[in-house]
Short mmCIF file of C-alpha atoms (C1' of nucleotides) in Angstrom, two decimals:
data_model
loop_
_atom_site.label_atom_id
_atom_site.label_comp_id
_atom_site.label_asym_id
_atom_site.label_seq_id
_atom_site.Cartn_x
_atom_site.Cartn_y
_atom_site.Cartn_z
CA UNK P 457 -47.28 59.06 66.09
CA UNK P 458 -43.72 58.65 64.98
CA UNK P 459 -43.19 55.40 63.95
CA UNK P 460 -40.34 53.44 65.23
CA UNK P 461 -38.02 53.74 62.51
CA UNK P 462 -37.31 56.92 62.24
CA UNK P 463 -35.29 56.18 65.86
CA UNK P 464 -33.02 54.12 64.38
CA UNK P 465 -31.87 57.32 62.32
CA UNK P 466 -30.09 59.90 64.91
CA UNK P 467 -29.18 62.26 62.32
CA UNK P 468 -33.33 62.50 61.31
CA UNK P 469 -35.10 62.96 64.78
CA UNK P 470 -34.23 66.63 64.74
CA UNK P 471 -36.26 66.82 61.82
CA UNK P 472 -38.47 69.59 61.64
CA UNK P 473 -41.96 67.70 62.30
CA UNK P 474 -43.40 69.57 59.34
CA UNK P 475 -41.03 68.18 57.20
CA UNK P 476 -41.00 64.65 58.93
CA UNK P 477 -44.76 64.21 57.91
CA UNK P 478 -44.45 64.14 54.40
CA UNK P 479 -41.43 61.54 54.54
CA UNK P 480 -43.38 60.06 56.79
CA UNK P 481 -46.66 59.50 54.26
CA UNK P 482 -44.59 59.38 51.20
CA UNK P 483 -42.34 56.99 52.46
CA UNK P 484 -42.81 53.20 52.99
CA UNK P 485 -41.33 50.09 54.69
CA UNK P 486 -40.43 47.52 52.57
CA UNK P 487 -38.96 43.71 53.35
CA UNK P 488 -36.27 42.01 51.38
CA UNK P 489 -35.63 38.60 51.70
CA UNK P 490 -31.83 37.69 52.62
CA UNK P 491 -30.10 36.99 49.46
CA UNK P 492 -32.75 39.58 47.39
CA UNK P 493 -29.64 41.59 44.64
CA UNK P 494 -31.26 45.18 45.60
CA UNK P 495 -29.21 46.83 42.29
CA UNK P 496 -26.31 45.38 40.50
CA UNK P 497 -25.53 45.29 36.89
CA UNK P 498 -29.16 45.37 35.28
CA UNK P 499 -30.85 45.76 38.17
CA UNK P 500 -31.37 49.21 40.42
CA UNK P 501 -33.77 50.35 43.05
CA UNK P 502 -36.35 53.15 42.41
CA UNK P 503 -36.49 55.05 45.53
CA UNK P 504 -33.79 55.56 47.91
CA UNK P 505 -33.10 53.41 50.70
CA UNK P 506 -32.69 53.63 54.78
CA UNK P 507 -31.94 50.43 55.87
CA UNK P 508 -33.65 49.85 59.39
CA UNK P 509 -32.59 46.55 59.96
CA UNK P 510 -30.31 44.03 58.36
CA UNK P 511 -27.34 44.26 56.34
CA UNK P 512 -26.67 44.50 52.50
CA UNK P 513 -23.48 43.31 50.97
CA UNK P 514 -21.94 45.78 48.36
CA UNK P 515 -19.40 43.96 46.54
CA UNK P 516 -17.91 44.24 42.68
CA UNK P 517 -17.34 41.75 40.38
CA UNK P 518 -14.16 41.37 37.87
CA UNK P 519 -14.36 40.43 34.31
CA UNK P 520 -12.51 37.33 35.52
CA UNK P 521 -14.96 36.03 38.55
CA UNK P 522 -12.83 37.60 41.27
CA UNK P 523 -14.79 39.16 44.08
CA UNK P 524 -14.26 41.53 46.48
CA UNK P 525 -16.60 43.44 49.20
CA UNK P 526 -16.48 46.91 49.09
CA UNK P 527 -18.28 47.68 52.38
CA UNK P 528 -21.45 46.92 54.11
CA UNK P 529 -24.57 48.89 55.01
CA UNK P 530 -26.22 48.22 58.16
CA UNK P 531 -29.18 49.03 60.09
CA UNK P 532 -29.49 52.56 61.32
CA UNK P 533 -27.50 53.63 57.69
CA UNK P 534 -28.28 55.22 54.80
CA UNK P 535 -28.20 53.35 51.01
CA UNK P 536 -28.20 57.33 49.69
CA UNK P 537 -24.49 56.65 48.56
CA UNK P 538 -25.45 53.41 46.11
CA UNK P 539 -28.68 54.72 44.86
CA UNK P 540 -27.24 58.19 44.32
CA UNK P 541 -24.62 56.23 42.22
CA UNK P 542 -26.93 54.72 40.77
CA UNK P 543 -29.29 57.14 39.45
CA UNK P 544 -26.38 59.64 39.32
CA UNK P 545 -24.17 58.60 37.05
CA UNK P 546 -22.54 56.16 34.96
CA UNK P 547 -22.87 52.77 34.67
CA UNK P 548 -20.99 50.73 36.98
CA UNK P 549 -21.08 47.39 37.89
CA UNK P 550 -21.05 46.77 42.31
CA UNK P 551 -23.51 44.86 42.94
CA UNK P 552 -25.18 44.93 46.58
CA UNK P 553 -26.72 41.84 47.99
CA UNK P 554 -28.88 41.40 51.08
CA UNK P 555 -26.64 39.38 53.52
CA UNK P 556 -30.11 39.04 56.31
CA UNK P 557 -33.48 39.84 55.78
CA UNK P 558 -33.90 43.38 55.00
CA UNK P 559 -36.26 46.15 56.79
CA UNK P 560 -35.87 49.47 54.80
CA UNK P 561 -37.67 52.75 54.29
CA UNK P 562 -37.90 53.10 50.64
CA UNK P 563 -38.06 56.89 49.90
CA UNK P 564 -39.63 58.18 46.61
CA UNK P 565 -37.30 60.20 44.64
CA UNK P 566 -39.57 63.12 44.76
CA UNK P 567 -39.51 63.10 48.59
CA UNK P 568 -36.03 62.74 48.41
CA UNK P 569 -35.41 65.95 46.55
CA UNK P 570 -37.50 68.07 48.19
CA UNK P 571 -36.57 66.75 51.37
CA UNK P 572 -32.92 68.01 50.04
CA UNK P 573 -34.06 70.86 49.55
CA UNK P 574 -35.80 71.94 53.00
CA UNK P 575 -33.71 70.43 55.56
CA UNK P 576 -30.13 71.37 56.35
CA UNK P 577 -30.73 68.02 59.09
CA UNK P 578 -31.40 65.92 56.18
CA UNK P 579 -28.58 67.07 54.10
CA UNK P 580 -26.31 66.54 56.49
CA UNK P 581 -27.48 63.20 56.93
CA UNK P 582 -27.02 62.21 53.69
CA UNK P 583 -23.35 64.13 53.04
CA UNK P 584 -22.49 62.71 56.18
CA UNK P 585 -22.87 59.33 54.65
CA UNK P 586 -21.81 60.36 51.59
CA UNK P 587 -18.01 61.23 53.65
CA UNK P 588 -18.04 58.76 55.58
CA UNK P 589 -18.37 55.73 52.75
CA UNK P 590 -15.79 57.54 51.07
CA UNK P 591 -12.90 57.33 54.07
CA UNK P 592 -14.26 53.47 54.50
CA UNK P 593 -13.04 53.60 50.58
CA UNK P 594 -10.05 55.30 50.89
CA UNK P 595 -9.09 52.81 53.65
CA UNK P 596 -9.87 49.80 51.65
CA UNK P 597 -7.79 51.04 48.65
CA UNK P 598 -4.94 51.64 51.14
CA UNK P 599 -5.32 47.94 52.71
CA UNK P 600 -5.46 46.06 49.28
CA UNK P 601 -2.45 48.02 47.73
CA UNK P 602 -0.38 48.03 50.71
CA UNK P 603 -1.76 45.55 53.75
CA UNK P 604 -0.68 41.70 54.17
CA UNK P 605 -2.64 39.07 53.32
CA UNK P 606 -2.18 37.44 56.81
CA UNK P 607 -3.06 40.91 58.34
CA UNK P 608 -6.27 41.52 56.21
CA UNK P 609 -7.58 37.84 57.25
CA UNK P 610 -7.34 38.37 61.00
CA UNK P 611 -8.72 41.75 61.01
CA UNK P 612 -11.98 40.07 58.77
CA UNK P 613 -12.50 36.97 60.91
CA UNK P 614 -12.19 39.23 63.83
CA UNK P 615 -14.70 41.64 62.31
CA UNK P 616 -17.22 39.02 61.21
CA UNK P 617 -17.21 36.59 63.83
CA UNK P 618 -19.73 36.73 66.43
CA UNK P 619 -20.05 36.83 69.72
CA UNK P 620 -18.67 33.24 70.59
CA UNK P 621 -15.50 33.99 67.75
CA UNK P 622 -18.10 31.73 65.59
CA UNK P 623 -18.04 31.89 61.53
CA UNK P 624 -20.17 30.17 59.27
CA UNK P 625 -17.90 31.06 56.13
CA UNK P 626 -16.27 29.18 53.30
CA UNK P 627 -12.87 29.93 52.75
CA UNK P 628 -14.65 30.91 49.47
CA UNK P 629 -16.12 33.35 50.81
CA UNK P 630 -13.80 34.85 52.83
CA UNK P 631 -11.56 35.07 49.75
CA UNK P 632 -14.27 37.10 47.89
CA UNK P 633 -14.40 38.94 51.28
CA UNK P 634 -10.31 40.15 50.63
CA UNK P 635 -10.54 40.21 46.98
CA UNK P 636 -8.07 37.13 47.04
CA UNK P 637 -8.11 33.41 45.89
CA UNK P 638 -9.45 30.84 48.28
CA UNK P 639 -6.20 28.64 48.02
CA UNK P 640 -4.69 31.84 49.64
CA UNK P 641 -7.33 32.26 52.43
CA UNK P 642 -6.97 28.12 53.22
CA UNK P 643 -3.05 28.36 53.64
CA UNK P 644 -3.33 31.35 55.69
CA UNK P 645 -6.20 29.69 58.52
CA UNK P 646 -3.93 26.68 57.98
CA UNK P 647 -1.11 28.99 59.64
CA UNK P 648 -3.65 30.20 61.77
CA UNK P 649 -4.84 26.99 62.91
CA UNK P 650 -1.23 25.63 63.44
CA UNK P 651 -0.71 28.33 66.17
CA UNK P 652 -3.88 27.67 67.72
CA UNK P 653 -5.40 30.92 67.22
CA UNK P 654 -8.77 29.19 65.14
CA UNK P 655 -10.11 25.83 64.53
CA UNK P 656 -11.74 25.14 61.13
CA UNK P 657 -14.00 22.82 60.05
CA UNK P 658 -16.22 22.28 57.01
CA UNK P 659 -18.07 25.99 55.87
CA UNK P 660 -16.92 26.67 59.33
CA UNK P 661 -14.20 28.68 61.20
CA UNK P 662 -14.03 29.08 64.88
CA UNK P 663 -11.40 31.74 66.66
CA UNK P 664 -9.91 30.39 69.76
CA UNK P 665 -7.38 32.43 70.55
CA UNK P 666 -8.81 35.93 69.92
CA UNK P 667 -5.39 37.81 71.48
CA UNK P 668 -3.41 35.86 68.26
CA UNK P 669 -5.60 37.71 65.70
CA UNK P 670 -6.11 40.41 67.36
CA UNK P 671 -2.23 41.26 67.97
CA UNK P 672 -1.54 40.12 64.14
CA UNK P 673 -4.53 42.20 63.10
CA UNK P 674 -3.39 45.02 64.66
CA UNK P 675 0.10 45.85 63.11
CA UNK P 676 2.97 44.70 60.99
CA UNK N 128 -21.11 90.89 34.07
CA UNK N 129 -20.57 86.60 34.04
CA UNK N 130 -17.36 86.30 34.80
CA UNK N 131 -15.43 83.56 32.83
CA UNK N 132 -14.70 81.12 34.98
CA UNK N 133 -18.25 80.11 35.61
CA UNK N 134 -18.49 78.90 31.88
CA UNK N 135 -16.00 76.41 32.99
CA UNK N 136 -18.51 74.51 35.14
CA UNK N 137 -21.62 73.79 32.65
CA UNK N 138 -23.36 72.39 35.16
CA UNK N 139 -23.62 75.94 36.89
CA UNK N 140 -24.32 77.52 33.79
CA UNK N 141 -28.04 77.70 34.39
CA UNK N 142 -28.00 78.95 37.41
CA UNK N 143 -30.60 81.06 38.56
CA UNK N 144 -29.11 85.00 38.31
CA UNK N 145 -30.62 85.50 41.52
CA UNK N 146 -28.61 82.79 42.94
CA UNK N 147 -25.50 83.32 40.91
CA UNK N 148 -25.43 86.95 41.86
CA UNK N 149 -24.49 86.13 45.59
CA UNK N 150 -22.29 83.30 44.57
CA UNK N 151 -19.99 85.60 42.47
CA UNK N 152 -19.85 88.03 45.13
CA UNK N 153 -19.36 86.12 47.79
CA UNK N 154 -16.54 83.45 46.46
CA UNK N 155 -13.89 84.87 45.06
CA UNK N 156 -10.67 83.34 43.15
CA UNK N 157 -7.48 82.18 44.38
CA UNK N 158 -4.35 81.00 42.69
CA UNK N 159 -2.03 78.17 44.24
CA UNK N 160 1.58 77.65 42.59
CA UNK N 161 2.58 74.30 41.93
CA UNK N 162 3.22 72.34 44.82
CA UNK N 163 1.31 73.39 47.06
CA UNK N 164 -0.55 71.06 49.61
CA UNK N 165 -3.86 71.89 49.30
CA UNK N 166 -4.67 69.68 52.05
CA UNK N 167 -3.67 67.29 53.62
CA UNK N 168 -3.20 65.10 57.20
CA UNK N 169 -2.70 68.84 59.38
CA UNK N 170 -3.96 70.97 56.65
CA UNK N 171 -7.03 71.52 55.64
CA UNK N 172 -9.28 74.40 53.37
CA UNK N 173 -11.58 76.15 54.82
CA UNK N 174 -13.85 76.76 51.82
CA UNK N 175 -14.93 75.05 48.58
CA UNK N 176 -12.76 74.92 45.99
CA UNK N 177 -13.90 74.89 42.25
CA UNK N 178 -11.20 74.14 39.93
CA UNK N 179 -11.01 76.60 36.93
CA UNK N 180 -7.21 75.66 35.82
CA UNK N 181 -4.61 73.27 36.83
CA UNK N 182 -4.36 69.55 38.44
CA UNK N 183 -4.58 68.66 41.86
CA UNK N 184 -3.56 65.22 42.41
CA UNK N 185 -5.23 63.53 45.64
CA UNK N 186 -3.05 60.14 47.20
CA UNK N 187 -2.70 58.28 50.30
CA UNK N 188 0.20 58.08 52.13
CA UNK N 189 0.65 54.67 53.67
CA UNK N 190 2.65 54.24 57.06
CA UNK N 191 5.12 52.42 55.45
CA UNK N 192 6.20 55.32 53.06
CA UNK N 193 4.38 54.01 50.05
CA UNK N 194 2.06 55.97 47.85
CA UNK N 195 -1.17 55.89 45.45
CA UNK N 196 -3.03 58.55 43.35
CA UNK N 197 -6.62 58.30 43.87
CA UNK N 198 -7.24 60.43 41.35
CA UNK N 199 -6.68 64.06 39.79
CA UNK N 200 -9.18 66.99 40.32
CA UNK N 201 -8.69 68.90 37.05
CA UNK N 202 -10.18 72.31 35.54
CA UNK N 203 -13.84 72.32 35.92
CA UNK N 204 -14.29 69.83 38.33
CA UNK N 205 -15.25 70.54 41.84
CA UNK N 206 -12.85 69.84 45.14
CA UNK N 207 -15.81 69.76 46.62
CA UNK N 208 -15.96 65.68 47.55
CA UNK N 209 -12.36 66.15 49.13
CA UNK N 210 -13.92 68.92 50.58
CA UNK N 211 -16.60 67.32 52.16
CA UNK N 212 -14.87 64.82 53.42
CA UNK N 213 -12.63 66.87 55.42
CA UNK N 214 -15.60 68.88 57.03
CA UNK N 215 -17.82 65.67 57.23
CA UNK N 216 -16.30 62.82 58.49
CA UNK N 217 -13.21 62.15 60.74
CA UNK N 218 -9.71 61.99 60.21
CA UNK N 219 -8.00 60.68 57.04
CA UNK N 220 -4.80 60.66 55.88
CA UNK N 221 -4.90 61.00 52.11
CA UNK N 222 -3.20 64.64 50.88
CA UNK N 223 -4.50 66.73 47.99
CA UNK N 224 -1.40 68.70 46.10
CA UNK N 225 -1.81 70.98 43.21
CA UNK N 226 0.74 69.34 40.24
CA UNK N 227 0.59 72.88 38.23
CA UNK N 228 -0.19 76.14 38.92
CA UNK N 229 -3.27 75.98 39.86
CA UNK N 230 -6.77 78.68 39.34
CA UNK N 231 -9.34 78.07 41.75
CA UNK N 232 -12.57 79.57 42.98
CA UNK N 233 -13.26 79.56 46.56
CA UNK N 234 -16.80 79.70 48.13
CA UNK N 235 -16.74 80.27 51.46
CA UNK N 236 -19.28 77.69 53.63
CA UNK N 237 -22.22 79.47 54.04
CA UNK N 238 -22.56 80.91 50.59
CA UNK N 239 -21.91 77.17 49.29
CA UNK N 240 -24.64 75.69 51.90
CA UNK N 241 -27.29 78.04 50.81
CA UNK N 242 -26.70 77.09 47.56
CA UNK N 243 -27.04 73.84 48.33
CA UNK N 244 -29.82 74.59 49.93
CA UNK N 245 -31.63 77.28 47.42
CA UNK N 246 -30.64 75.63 44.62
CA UNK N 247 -31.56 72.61 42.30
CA UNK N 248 -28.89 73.52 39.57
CA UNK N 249 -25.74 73.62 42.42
CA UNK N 250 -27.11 70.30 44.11
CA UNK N 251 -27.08 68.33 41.28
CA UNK N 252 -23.93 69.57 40.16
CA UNK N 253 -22.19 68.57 43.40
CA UNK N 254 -23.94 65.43 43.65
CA UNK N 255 -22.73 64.55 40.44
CA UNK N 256 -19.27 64.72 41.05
CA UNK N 257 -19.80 63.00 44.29
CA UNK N 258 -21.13 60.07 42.33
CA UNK N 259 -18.51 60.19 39.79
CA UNK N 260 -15.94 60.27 42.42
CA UNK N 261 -16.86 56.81 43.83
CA UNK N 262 -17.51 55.22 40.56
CA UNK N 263 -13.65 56.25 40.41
CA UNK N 264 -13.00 54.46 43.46
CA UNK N 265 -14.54 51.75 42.70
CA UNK N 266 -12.86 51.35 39.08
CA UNK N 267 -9.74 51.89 41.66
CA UNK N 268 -10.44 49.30 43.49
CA UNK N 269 -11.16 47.00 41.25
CA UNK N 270 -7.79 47.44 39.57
CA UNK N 271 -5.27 47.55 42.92
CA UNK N 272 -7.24 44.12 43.49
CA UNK N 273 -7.21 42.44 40.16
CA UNK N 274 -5.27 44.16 37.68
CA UNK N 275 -2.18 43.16 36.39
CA UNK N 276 0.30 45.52 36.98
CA UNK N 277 2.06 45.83 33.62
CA UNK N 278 -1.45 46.40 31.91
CA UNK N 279 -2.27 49.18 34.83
CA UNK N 280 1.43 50.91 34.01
CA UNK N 281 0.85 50.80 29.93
CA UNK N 282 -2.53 52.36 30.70
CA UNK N 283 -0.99 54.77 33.01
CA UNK N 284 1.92 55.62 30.68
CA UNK N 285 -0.69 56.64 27.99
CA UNK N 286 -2.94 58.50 30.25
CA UNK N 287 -0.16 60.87 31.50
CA UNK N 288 2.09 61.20 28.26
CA UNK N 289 1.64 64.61 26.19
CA UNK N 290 0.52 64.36 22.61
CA UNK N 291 3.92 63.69 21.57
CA UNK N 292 3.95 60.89 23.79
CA UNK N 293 6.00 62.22 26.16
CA UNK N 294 6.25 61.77 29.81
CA UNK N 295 8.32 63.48 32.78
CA UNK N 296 8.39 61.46 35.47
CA UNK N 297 10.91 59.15 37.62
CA UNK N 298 10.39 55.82 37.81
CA UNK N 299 9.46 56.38 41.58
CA UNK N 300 6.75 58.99 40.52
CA UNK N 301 4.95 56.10 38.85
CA UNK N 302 5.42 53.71 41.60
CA UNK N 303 3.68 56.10 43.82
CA UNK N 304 0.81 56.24 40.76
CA UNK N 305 0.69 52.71 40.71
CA UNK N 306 0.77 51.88 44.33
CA UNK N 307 3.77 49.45 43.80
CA UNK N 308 7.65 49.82 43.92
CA UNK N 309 9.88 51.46 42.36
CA UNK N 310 11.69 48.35 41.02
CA UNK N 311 8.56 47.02 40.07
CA UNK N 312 8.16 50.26 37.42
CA UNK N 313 11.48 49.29 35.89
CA UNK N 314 11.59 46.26 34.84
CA UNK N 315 8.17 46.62 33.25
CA UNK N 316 9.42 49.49 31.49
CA UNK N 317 12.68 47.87 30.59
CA UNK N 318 10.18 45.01 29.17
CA UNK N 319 8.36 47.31 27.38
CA UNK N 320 11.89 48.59 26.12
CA UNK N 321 12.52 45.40 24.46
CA UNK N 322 9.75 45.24 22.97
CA UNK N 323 10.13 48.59 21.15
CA UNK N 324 7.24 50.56 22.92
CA UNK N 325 8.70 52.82 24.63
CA UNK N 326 12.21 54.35 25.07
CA UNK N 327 13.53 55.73 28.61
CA UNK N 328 15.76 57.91 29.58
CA UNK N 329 16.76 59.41 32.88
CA UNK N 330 13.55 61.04 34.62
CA UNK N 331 11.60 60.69 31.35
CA UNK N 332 9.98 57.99 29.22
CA UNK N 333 9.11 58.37 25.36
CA UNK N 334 6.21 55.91 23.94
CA UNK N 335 7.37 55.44 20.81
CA UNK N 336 4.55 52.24 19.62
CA UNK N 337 1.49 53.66 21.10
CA UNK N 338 -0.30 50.70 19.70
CA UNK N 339 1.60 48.05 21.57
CA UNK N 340 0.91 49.71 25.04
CA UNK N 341 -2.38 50.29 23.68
CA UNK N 342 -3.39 47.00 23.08
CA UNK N 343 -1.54 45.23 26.40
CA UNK N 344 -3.73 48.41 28.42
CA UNK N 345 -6.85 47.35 27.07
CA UNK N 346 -7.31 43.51 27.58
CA UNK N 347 -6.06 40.10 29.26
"C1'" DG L 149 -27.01 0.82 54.51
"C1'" DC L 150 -24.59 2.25 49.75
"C1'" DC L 151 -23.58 5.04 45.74
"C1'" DC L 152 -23.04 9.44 43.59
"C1'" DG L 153 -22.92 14.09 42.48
"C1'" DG L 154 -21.62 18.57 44.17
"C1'" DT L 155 -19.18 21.38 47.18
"C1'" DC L 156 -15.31 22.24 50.24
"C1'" DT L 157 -10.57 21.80 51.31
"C1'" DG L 158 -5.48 20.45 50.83
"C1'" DT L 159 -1.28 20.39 48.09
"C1'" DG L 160 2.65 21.05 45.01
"C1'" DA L 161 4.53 23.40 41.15
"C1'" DC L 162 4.86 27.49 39.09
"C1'" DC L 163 4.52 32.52 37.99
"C1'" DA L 164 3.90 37.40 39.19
"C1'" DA L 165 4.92 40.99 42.16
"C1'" DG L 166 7.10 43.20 46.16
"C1'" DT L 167 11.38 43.58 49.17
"C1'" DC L 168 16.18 44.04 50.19
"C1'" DA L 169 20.70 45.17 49.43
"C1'" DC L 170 23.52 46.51 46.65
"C1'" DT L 171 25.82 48.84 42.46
"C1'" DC L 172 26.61 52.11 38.93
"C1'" DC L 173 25.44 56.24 36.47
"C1'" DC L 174 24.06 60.86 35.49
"C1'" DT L 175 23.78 65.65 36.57
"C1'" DG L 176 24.08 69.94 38.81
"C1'" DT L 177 26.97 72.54 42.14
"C1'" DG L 178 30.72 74.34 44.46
"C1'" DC A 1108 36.98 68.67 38.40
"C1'" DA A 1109 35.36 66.35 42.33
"C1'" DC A 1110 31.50 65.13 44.75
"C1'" DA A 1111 26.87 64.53 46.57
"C1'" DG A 1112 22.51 62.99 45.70
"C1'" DG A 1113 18.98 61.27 43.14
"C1'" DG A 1114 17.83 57.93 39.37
"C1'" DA A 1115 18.17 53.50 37.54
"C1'" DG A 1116 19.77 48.36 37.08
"C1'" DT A 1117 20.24 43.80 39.18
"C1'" DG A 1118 20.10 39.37 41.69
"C1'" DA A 1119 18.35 36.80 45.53
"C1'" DC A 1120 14.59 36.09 48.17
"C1'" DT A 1121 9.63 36.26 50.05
"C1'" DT A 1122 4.84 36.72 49.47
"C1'" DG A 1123 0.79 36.14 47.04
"C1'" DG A 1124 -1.98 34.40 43.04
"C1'" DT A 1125 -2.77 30.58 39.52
"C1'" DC A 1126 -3.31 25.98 37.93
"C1'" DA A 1127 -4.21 21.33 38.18
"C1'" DC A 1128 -5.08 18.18 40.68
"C1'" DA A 1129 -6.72 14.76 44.73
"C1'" DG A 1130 -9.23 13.79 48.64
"C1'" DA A 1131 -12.85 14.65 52.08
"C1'" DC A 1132 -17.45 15.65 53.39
"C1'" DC A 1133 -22.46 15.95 52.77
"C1'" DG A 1134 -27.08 15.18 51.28
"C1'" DG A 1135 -30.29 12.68 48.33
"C1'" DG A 1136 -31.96 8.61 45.99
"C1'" DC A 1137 -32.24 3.79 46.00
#
DNA sequence: GCCCGGTCTGTGACCAAGTCACTCCCTGTG
DNA sequence: CACAGGGAGTGACTTGGTCACAGACCGGGC
C-alpha cells in the first residue's frame, strides 16, 4: 500500500497513516532529466520537493560569472529549504541544477500546509532540514573566509570522487565547485600531481594517493 | 490587555486571541545587559527568544582565532532560526552575543510548538524569518567569495555608522565583521583617508564624504 | 587521412589580500 | 609620572585571483 518512496524518508514513516494518505493522493512523482534548472533566477517550482533519488546542484551566480556551489540535495532529502525560499521571500538569485536524473515527490502547496499543520513528525522533518542546511551554511561561510585553497581542493576531490578515487571534472568545474578561478584549481592539482597524490588528464582527475589528500584535507 | 511588545512583531499581530491568550501567559520577558552570550559553543537557551529591543550579533569563531558576523538579530525579529538550530541539528560553533542591552521575550518550547502547531499566523511568521535568514547567507556568501574587500568595508562602514556618521569601533572589531585582518582594515581605511572619506581616530572612524564610500559600496 | 573550430589546460606577469614581525602611540591607572 | 596594554602603522613576504596569452586535445566535415 505504501509506496516505496516514502522509505527513503526516515523522518516520514512515523507518519500517522491518516495523515500519510492524503500526501499520499495529493502528492506525485515526478522525473527530471539531469541538467533540468528546477528554480533559479526566473524560474521556481510550484510544489515542494522530496527528492527520492538523484542529486540537485544549488549553486549562485555573481554579477561577474563567478560560481560557487552552495550545497547539494540528495536522495532521501528534503528541497523544503529552496522552495520555502523561494515562495517565502525575496528574490534571490541560487540557482539549483539537476546534477543526475531526478526522482522527486512533488507536494502541492496545499498539502504542504496542512500537512504543517497536523503533524509534529512532519514538522520536524522539515525544521530538521531547515537546521541542518543552515550549519552546512555556516560551515561553508567559515571555509571560504578562512580555509586554504589547497585544503578546500583535497577535501572536494575527496568528497566527489567515487569509489575508484575517479573524477570526471574540468578544472572548470571544480573552480565553480570552490568559488575560485580555474587557473587556481590547475596550479593546485599541478602540486598535487607533482607529489603523486592524483593523476590528471583531459576533463579528468584521478586520486592515487588517497592518504596525501586525505592528511592535507584534514588540517592546516 | 495586549501588551506592547507584541506590536513589535506585525506578523503576530493577527493572531488569533485565543491563541495569543496562552502565548502571553505562558512566555514571559527577559532582559540581557550588553555582553552577554546568548549562546554560544557550551551555552545554549532553552526557549525562544523574540527580540523586542536591542542587537544580538551572531559570528563564527574560526580555530585559528579569526572572526565573522553572520548577521545581527535586531528588535522585532525572531532568534528563533538560531534557535532552531541549536535544538535541531548538531553541534556548531558560531556564538550569538547581545551588542546592547537587550529586551527579549521568551516562549518556553511547548507553548512555541503548539503554536506552531495551532497556528497559521505564528508559522508563517517563523518561516519567514527562516527564509530571510538564508537569503542572508547566501548574500554572505556570495560576498566572502567574490567581493572585493574595500567595497565590502565602505558598505560596512555605512551600515554601522550613526546618523552623524559616526562609528565606534577598533580596527580589529571590523576585521572580525569583515572576516579579514586587522591590517587589512587599515590600510583600506588609511586609503579611504586620503581620499577624504573618512577621518579616523583611535577606536573610532568619522565618514566625512558619504558619497565617495557610497559610490565605491555600490558597484565594480 | 587532414583541417578547423571549440574546449581544456599551462604559464608568466601582475595585483589584491592575508600573514608576520615589528614599532610607535595613546590612554587609563596606580 | 611611569607603565602596561591595547590600538594603529609599516615593510617584507606568501597566497590567491586576474589577465593575456599559447599550446594541446577532441570531434566533425571533407
Amino acid at each position: 500500500m505504501t509506496p516505496s518512496w516514502i522509505e527513503k524518508f526516515p523522518g516520514l514513516t512515523k507518519l500517522n497513516p491518516q495523515l500519510a494518505k492524503p500526501l499520499l493522493e495529493a502528492s506525485k512523482v515526478v522525473r527530471l532529466p539531469a541538467g533540468t534548472r528546477i528554480f533559479g533566477p526566473g524560474q521556481a517550482p510550484e510544489a515542494y520537493l522530496l527528492l527520492i533519488e538523484g542529486s540537485v546542484r544549488v549553486q549562485q551566480v555573481s554579477e561577474t560569472g563567478r560560481e560557487i556551489v552552495l550545497y547539494r540535495v540528495v536522495g532521501g532529502e528534503s528541497c523544503a529549504l529552496t522552495t520555502a525560499c523561494l515562495m517565502g521571500y525575496e528574490e534571490y538569485q541560487a540557482e539549483g541544477i539537476a546534477e543526475t536524473d531526478v526522482e522527486a515527490v512533488a507536494i502541492p502547496r496545499s498539502t504542504f500546509d496542512e500537512l504543517i499543520a497536523t503533524s509534529a513528525e512532519f514538522r520536524r522533518f522539515v525544521f530538521t532540514a531547515f537546521s541542518q542546511r543552515i550549519t552546512n551554511l555556516f560551515r561553508l561561510i567559515e571555509e571560504v573566509a578562512f580555509a586554504r585553497i589547497d585544503v578546500r581542493l583535497a577535501q572536494r576531490l575527496l568528497e566527489i570522487a567515487d569509489k575508484n578515487g575517479h573524477l570526471a571534472l574540468t578544472h572548470q568545474q571544480l573552480a565553480a565547485e570552490l568559488g575560485t578561478a580555474r587557473e587556481v584549481v590547475s596550479r593546485q592539482l599541478n602540486e598535487f600531481q607533482r607529489r603523486g597524490w592524483v593523476v590528471t588528464s583531459r576533463g579528468a582527475i584521478d586520486i592515487v594517493k588517497r592518504d596525501g589528500l586525505a592528511h592535507l584535507a584534514s588540517a592546516p
